[in-house]
């Protein structure tokens, strides 16, 4: 089993908390996050604190960010570690909600989860619907192949040939990239 040792960057955690706190109603001083008679807390954070659980949407298919190693619903990965750390910082429980790349934004907009965490690419279409933290990691697109074929596929041109089969996870940025770039993606 792959073990990932990753501690959340405090600046990222603060940024996520600021996003959850933006544009909010006032809460009474009984709230555990209040330093005075009132504190700005977003409706989403208020809901999370009220139910004592943060619901985190994740695809579970994007290593090293969010993935499953077996049929159980145990998620692993960098984003999973950060999600658990966020829940601990908020003093609430966490619950992972399965989502897919094609339904990710719809599920978020329908309130199926509070925060999406799966190595999600920031796109202008997604930014029109949701807020994003600062990127934790930026990599671009990466092709994978069997070890014996590594030297065969060193550029887009070497991949973009009739005899090469390109596959992708449907519904996300990998699909749109593959359909735009490659002659015949599957």
mmCIF file with all atom_site columns, C-alpha atoms in Angstrom, residues 2-138:
data_model
loop_
_atom_site.group_PDB
_atom_site.id
_atom_site.type_symbol
_atom_site.label_atom_id
_atom_site.label_alt_id
_atom_site.label_comp_id
_atom_site.label_asym_id
_atom_site.label_entity_id
_atom_site.label_seq_id
_atom_site.pdbx_PDB_ins_code
_atom_site.Cartn_x
_atom_site.Cartn_y
_atom_site.Cartn_z
_atom_site.occupancy
_atom_site.B_iso_or_equiv
_atom_site.pdbx_formal_charge
_atom_site.auth_seq_id
_atom_site.auth_comp_id
_atom_site.auth_asym_id
_atom_site.auth_atom_id
_atom_site.pdbx_PDB_model_num
ATOM 1   C CA . UNK A 1 2   ? 1.242   3.480  -0.841  1.00 0.00 ? 2   UNK A CA 1
ATOM 2   C CA . UNK A 1 3   ? 1.559   5.654  2.233   1.00 0.00 ? 3   UNK A CA 1
ATOM 3   C CA . UNK A 1 4   ? 1.491   9.404  1.805   1.00 0.00 ? 4   UNK A CA 1
ATOM 4   C CA . UNK A 1 5   ? 2.853   11.627 4.519   1.00 0.00 ? 5   UNK A CA 1
ATOM 5   C CA . UNK A 1 6   ? 1.500   15.114 3.790   1.00 0.00 ? 6   UNK A CA 1
ATOM 6   C CA . UNK A 1 7   ? 0.679   17.876 6.245   1.00 0.00 ? 7   UNK A CA 1
ATOM 7   C CA . UNK A 1 8   ? -1.610  20.652 5.143   1.00 0.00 ? 8   UNK A CA 1
ATOM 8   C CA . UNK A 1 9   ? 0.043   23.963 4.530   1.00 0.00 ? 9   UNK A CA 1
ATOM 9   C CA . UNK A 1 10  ? -1.324  26.443 7.096   1.00 0.00 ? 10  UNK A CA 1
ATOM 10  C CA . UNK A 1 11  ? -1.751  29.124 4.430   1.00 0.00 ? 11  UNK A CA 1
ATOM 11  C CA . UNK A 1 12  ? -3.988  26.795 2.425   1.00 0.00 ? 12  UNK A CA 1
ATOM 12  C CA . UNK A 1 13  ? -6.039  25.914 5.481   1.00 0.00 ? 13  UNK A CA 1
ATOM 13  C CA . UNK A 1 14  ? -6.470  29.585 6.343   1.00 0.00 ? 14  UNK A CA 1
ATOM 14  C CA . UNK A 1 15  ? -7.500  30.317 2.754   1.00 0.00 ? 15  UNK A CA 1
ATOM 15  C CA . UNK A 1 16  ? -10.106 27.524 2.781   1.00 0.00 ? 16  UNK A CA 1
ATOM 16  C CA . UNK A 1 17  ? -11.460 28.830 6.070   1.00 0.00 ? 17  UNK A CA 1
ATOM 17  C CA . UNK A 1 18  ? -11.611 32.346 4.626   1.00 0.00 ? 18  UNK A CA 1
ATOM 18  C CA . UNK A 1 19  ? -13.560 31.020 1.652   1.00 0.00 ? 19  UNK A CA 1
ATOM 19  C CA . UNK A 1 20  ? -15.975 29.291 3.997   1.00 0.00 ? 20  UNK A CA 1
ATOM 20  C CA . UNK A 1 21  ? -16.269 32.521 6.000   1.00 0.00 ? 21  UNK A CA 1
ATOM 21  C CA . UNK A 1 22  ? -16.920 34.931 3.118   1.00 0.00 ? 22  UNK A CA 1
ATOM 22  C CA . UNK A 1 23  ? -20.242 36.785 2.688   1.00 0.00 ? 23  UNK A CA 1
ATOM 23  C CA . UNK A 1 24  ? -21.754 35.542 5.887   1.00 0.00 ? 24  UNK A CA 1
ATOM 24  C CA . UNK A 1 25  ? -24.419 36.314 8.447   1.00 0.00 ? 25  UNK A CA 1
ATOM 25  C CA . UNK A 1 26  ? -23.491 37.163 12.023  1.00 0.00 ? 26  UNK A CA 1
ATOM 26  C CA . UNK A 1 27  ? -23.413 34.427 14.658  1.00 0.00 ? 27  UNK A CA 1
ATOM 27  C CA . UNK A 1 28  ? -23.837 34.722 18.378  1.00 0.00 ? 28  UNK A CA 1
ATOM 28  C CA . UNK A 1 29  ? -20.940 34.549 20.797  1.00 0.00 ? 29  UNK A CA 1
ATOM 29  C CA . UNK A 1 30  ? -21.864 30.950 21.616  1.00 0.00 ? 30  UNK A CA 1
ATOM 30  C CA . UNK A 1 31  ? -20.202 29.812 18.383  1.00 0.00 ? 31  UNK A CA 1
ATOM 31  C CA . UNK A 1 32  ? -16.818 28.230 19.104  1.00 0.00 ? 32  UNK A CA 1
ATOM 32  C CA . UNK A 1 33  ? -15.190 30.378 16.372  1.00 0.00 ? 33  UNK A CA 1
ATOM 33  C CA . UNK A 1 34  ? -16.355 33.686 17.755  1.00 0.00 ? 34  UNK A CA 1
ATOM 34  C CA . UNK A 1 35  ? -13.863 35.985 19.453  1.00 0.00 ? 35  UNK A CA 1
ATOM 35  C CA . UNK A 1 36  ? -16.460 38.670 20.158  1.00 0.00 ? 36  UNK A CA 1
ATOM 36  C CA . UNK A 1 37  ? -20.232 39.047 20.286  1.00 0.00 ? 37  UNK A CA 1
ATOM 37  C CA . UNK A 1 38  ? -20.445 38.279 16.579  1.00 0.00 ? 38  UNK A CA 1
ATOM 38  C CA . UNK A 1 39  ? -18.290 36.690 13.927  1.00 0.00 ? 39  UNK A CA 1
ATOM 39  C CA . UNK A 1 40  ? -18.539 36.510 10.174  1.00 0.00 ? 40  UNK A CA 1
ATOM 40  C CA . UNK A 1 41  ? -19.269 32.924 9.234   1.00 0.00 ? 41  UNK A CA 1
ATOM 41  C CA . UNK A 1 42  ? -20.598 31.766 5.886   1.00 0.00 ? 42  UNK A CA 1
ATOM 42  C CA . UNK A 1 43  ? -23.859 29.837 5.621   1.00 0.00 ? 43  UNK A CA 1
ATOM 43  C CA . UNK A 1 44  ? -21.854 26.803 4.449   1.00 0.00 ? 44  UNK A CA 1
ATOM 44  C CA . UNK A 1 45  ? -19.544 26.898 7.475   1.00 0.00 ? 45  UNK A CA 1
ATOM 45  C CA . UNK A 1 46  ? -22.560 27.505 9.707   1.00 0.00 ? 46  UNK A CA 1
ATOM 46  C CA . UNK A 1 47  ? -24.208 24.370 8.270   1.00 0.00 ? 47  UNK A CA 1
ATOM 47  C CA . UNK A 1 48  ? -21.037 22.315 8.693   1.00 0.00 ? 48  UNK A CA 1
ATOM 48  C CA . UNK A 1 49  ? -20.658 23.385 12.313  1.00 0.00 ? 49  UNK A CA 1
ATOM 49  C CA . UNK A 1 50  ? -24.368 22.848 12.981  1.00 0.00 ? 50  UNK A CA 1
ATOM 50  C CA . UNK A 1 51  ? -24.368 19.270 11.686  1.00 0.00 ? 51  UNK A CA 1
ATOM 51  C CA . UNK A 1 52  ? -20.894 18.631 13.160  1.00 0.00 ? 52  UNK A CA 1
ATOM 52  C CA . UNK A 1 53  ? -19.741 17.077 9.863   1.00 0.00 ? 53  UNK A CA 1
ATOM 53  C CA . UNK A 1 54  ? -18.063 18.346 6.722   1.00 0.00 ? 54  UNK A CA 1
ATOM 54  C CA . UNK A 1 55  ? -19.181 16.490 3.595   1.00 0.00 ? 55  UNK A CA 1
ATOM 55  C CA . UNK A 1 56  ? -16.340 16.149 1.108   1.00 0.00 ? 56  UNK A CA 1
ATOM 56  C CA . UNK A 1 57  ? -16.988 15.181 -2.501  1.00 0.00 ? 57  UNK A CA 1
ATOM 57  C CA . UNK A 1 58  ? -14.294 13.053 -4.073  1.00 0.00 ? 58  UNK A CA 1
ATOM 58  C CA . UNK A 1 59  ? -13.946 10.887 -7.168  1.00 0.00 ? 59  UNK A CA 1
ATOM 59  C CA . UNK A 1 60  ? -11.603 8.323  -5.632  1.00 0.00 ? 60  UNK A CA 1
ATOM 60  C CA . UNK A 1 61  ? -9.925  7.700  -8.981  1.00 0.00 ? 61  UNK A CA 1
ATOM 61  C CA . UNK A 1 62  ? -7.149  10.263 -9.202  1.00 0.00 ? 62  UNK A CA 1
ATOM 62  C CA . UNK A 1 63  ? -3.933  9.129  -7.529  1.00 0.00 ? 63  UNK A CA 1
ATOM 63  C CA . UNK A 1 64  ? -2.128  10.645 -5.633  1.00 0.00 ? 64  UNK A CA 1
ATOM 64  C CA . UNK A 1 65  ? -4.954  13.032 -4.666  1.00 0.00 ? 65  UNK A CA 1
ATOM 65  C CA . UNK A 1 66  ? -7.931  10.760 -4.002  1.00 0.00 ? 66  UNK A CA 1
ATOM 66  C CA . UNK A 1 67  ? -8.107  7.032  -4.622  1.00 0.00 ? 67  UNK A CA 1
ATOM 67  C CA . UNK A 1 68  ? -9.344  3.702  -3.289  1.00 0.00 ? 68  UNK A CA 1
ATOM 68  C CA . UNK A 1 69  ? -7.144  0.654  -3.023  1.00 0.00 ? 69  UNK A CA 1
ATOM 69  C CA . UNK A 1 70  ? -9.978  -1.873 -2.807  1.00 0.00 ? 70  UNK A CA 1
ATOM 70  C CA . UNK A 1 71  ? -13.762 -2.242 -2.904  1.00 0.00 ? 71  UNK A CA 1
ATOM 71  C CA . UNK A 1 72  ? -14.154 -0.713 0.563   1.00 0.00 ? 72  UNK A CA 1
ATOM 72  C CA . UNK A 1 73  ? -15.084 2.928  0.726   1.00 0.00 ? 73  UNK A CA 1
ATOM 73  C CA . UNK A 1 74  ? -11.774 3.896  2.299   1.00 0.00 ? 74  UNK A CA 1
ATOM 74  C CA . UNK A 1 75  ? -10.178 6.771  0.454   1.00 0.00 ? 75  UNK A CA 1
ATOM 75  C CA . UNK A 1 76  ? -6.474  7.566  0.453   1.00 0.00 ? 76  UNK A CA 1
ATOM 76  C CA . UNK A 1 77  ? -4.402  10.404 -0.984  1.00 0.00 ? 77  UNK A CA 1
ATOM 77  C CA . UNK A 1 78  ? -3.094  13.908 -0.481  1.00 0.00 ? 78  UNK A CA 1
ATOM 78  C CA . UNK A 1 79  ? -6.532  15.550 -0.682  1.00 0.00 ? 79  UNK A CA 1
ATOM 79  C CA . UNK A 1 80  ? -7.950  12.963 1.708   1.00 0.00 ? 80  UNK A CA 1
ATOM 80  C CA . UNK A 1 81  ? -5.250  13.801 4.274   1.00 0.00 ? 81  UNK A CA 1
ATOM 81  C CA . UNK A 1 82  ? -5.993  17.524 3.834   1.00 0.00 ? 82  UNK A CA 1
ATOM 82  C CA . UNK A 1 83  ? -9.752  16.902 4.172   1.00 0.00 ? 83  UNK A CA 1
ATOM 83  C CA . UNK A 1 84  ? -9.266  15.033 7.440   1.00 0.00 ? 84  UNK A CA 1
ATOM 84  C CA . UNK A 1 85  ? -6.935  17.792 8.674   1.00 0.00 ? 85  UNK A CA 1
ATOM 85  C CA . UNK A 1 86  ? -9.533  20.446 7.761   1.00 0.00 ? 86  UNK A CA 1
ATOM 86  C CA . UNK A 1 87  ? -12.248 18.543 9.652   1.00 0.00 ? 87  UNK A CA 1
ATOM 87  C CA . UNK A 1 88  ? -9.950  18.230 12.670  1.00 0.00 ? 88  UNK A CA 1
ATOM 88  C CA . UNK A 1 89  ? -9.159  21.958 12.558  1.00 0.00 ? 89  UNK A CA 1
ATOM 89  C CA . UNK A 1 90  ? -12.874 22.794 12.401  1.00 0.00 ? 90  UNK A CA 1
ATOM 90  C CA . UNK A 1 91  ? -13.584 20.367 15.235  1.00 0.00 ? 91  UNK A CA 1
ATOM 91  C CA . UNK A 1 92  ? -16.084 18.371 13.172  1.00 0.00 ? 92  UNK A CA 1
ATOM 92  C CA . UNK A 1 93  ? -16.388 14.889 11.720  1.00 0.00 ? 93  UNK A CA 1
ATOM 93  C CA . UNK A 1 94  ? -15.809 14.213 8.031   1.00 0.00 ? 94  UNK A CA 1
ATOM 94  C CA . UNK A 1 95  ? -17.817 12.212 5.531   1.00 0.00 ? 95  UNK A CA 1
ATOM 95  C CA . UNK A 1 96  ? -16.641 11.387 2.025   1.00 0.00 ? 96  UNK A CA 1
ATOM 96  C CA . UNK A 1 97  ? -19.286 11.581 -0.683  1.00 0.00 ? 97  UNK A CA 1
ATOM 97  C CA . UNK A 1 98  ? -18.594 9.727  -3.931  1.00 0.00 ? 98  UNK A CA 1
ATOM 98  C CA . UNK A 1 99  ? -18.878 11.866 -7.052  1.00 0.00 ? 99  UNK A CA 1
ATOM 99  C CA . UNK A 1 100 ? -17.702 11.521 -10.652 1.00 0.00 ? 100 UNK A CA 1
ATOM 100 C CA . UNK A 1 101 ? -15.970 13.895 -13.037 1.00 0.00 ? 101 UNK A CA 1
ATOM 101 C CA . UNK A 1 102 ? -19.090 14.295 -15.220 1.00 0.00 ? 102 UNK A CA 1
ATOM 102 C CA . UNK A 1 103 ? -21.285 15.061 -12.167 1.00 0.00 ? 103 UNK A CA 1
ATOM 103 C CA . UNK A 1 104 ? -18.760 16.915 -9.978  1.00 0.00 ? 104 UNK A CA 1
ATOM 104 C CA . UNK A 1 105 ? -20.094 20.452 -10.424 1.00 0.00 ? 105 UNK A CA 1
ATOM 105 C CA . UNK A 1 106 ? -23.761 19.410 -10.533 1.00 0.00 ? 106 UNK A CA 1
ATOM 106 C CA . UNK A 1 107 ? -23.331 17.455 -7.297  1.00 0.00 ? 107 UNK A CA 1
ATOM 107 C CA . UNK A 1 108 ? -21.660 20.468 -5.665  1.00 0.00 ? 108 UNK A CA 1
ATOM 108 C CA . UNK A 1 109 ? -24.383 22.865 -6.849  1.00 0.00 ? 109 UNK A CA 1
ATOM 109 C CA . UNK A 1 110 ? -27.087 20.464 -5.607  1.00 0.00 ? 110 UNK A CA 1
ATOM 110 C CA . UNK A 1 111 ? -25.481 20.498 -2.144  1.00 0.00 ? 111 UNK A CA 1
ATOM 111 C CA . UNK A 1 112 ? -24.499 16.829 -2.111  1.00 0.00 ? 112 UNK A CA 1
ATOM 112 C CA . UNK A 1 113 ? -21.225 17.896 -0.504  1.00 0.00 ? 113 UNK A CA 1
ATOM 113 C CA . UNK A 1 114 ? -19.695 21.053 0.984   1.00 0.00 ? 114 UNK A CA 1
ATOM 114 C CA . UNK A 1 115 ? -16.201 20.903 -0.517  1.00 0.00 ? 115 UNK A CA 1
ATOM 115 C CA . UNK A 1 116 ? -14.816 18.984 -3.494  1.00 0.00 ? 116 UNK A CA 1
ATOM 116 C CA . UNK A 1 117 ? -11.345 17.486 -3.117  1.00 0.00 ? 117 UNK A CA 1
ATOM 117 C CA . UNK A 1 118 ? -9.904  15.210 -5.825  1.00 0.00 ? 118 UNK A CA 1
ATOM 118 C CA . UNK A 1 119 ? -7.067  17.102 -7.463  1.00 0.00 ? 119 UNK A CA 1
ATOM 119 C CA . UNK A 1 120 ? -9.659  19.245 -9.223  1.00 0.00 ? 120 UNK A CA 1
ATOM 120 C CA . UNK A 1 121 ? -8.383  21.428 -12.054 1.00 0.00 ? 121 UNK A CA 1
ATOM 121 C CA . UNK A 1 122 ? -9.382  25.080 -11.879 1.00 0.00 ? 122 UNK A CA 1
ATOM 122 C CA . UNK A 1 123 ? -11.155 26.030 -15.124 1.00 0.00 ? 123 UNK A CA 1
ATOM 123 C CA . UNK A 1 124 ? -13.033 29.214 -16.022 1.00 0.00 ? 124 UNK A CA 1
ATOM 124 C CA . UNK A 1 125 ? -16.281 27.221 -16.338 1.00 0.00 ? 125 UNK A CA 1
ATOM 125 C CA . UNK A 1 126 ? -15.843 25.797 -12.842 1.00 0.00 ? 126 UNK A CA 1
ATOM 126 C CA . UNK A 1 127 ? -14.837 29.201 -11.433 1.00 0.00 ? 127 UNK A CA 1
ATOM 127 C CA . UNK A 1 128 ? -18.193 30.581 -12.597 1.00 0.00 ? 128 UNK A CA 1
ATOM 128 C CA . UNK A 1 129 ? -19.914 28.127 -10.264 1.00 0.00 ? 129 UNK A CA 1
ATOM 129 C CA . UNK A 1 130 ? -17.625 27.685 -7.277  1.00 0.00 ? 130 UNK A CA 1
ATOM 130 C CA . UNK A 1 131 ? -14.796 29.171 -5.261  1.00 0.00 ? 131 UNK A CA 1
ATOM 131 C CA . UNK A 1 132 ? -11.346 27.582 -5.311  1.00 0.00 ? 132 UNK A CA 1
ATOM 132 C CA . UNK A 1 133 ? -8.506  27.640 -2.838  1.00 0.00 ? 133 UNK A CA 1
ATOM 133 C CA . UNK A 1 134 ? -5.051  28.473 -4.045  1.00 0.00 ? 134 UNK A CA 1
ATOM 134 C CA . UNK A 1 135 ? -3.632  25.520 -5.993  1.00 0.00 ? 135 UNK A CA 1
ATOM 135 C CA . UNK A 1 136 ? -1.861  22.943 -3.881  1.00 0.00 ? 136 UNK A CA 1
ATOM 136 C CA . UNK A 1 137 ? -0.144  21.423 -6.899  1.00 0.00 ? 137 UNK A CA 1
ATOM 137 C CA . UNK A 1 138 ? 0.112   22.268 -10.577 1.00 0.00 ? 138 UNK A CA 1
#
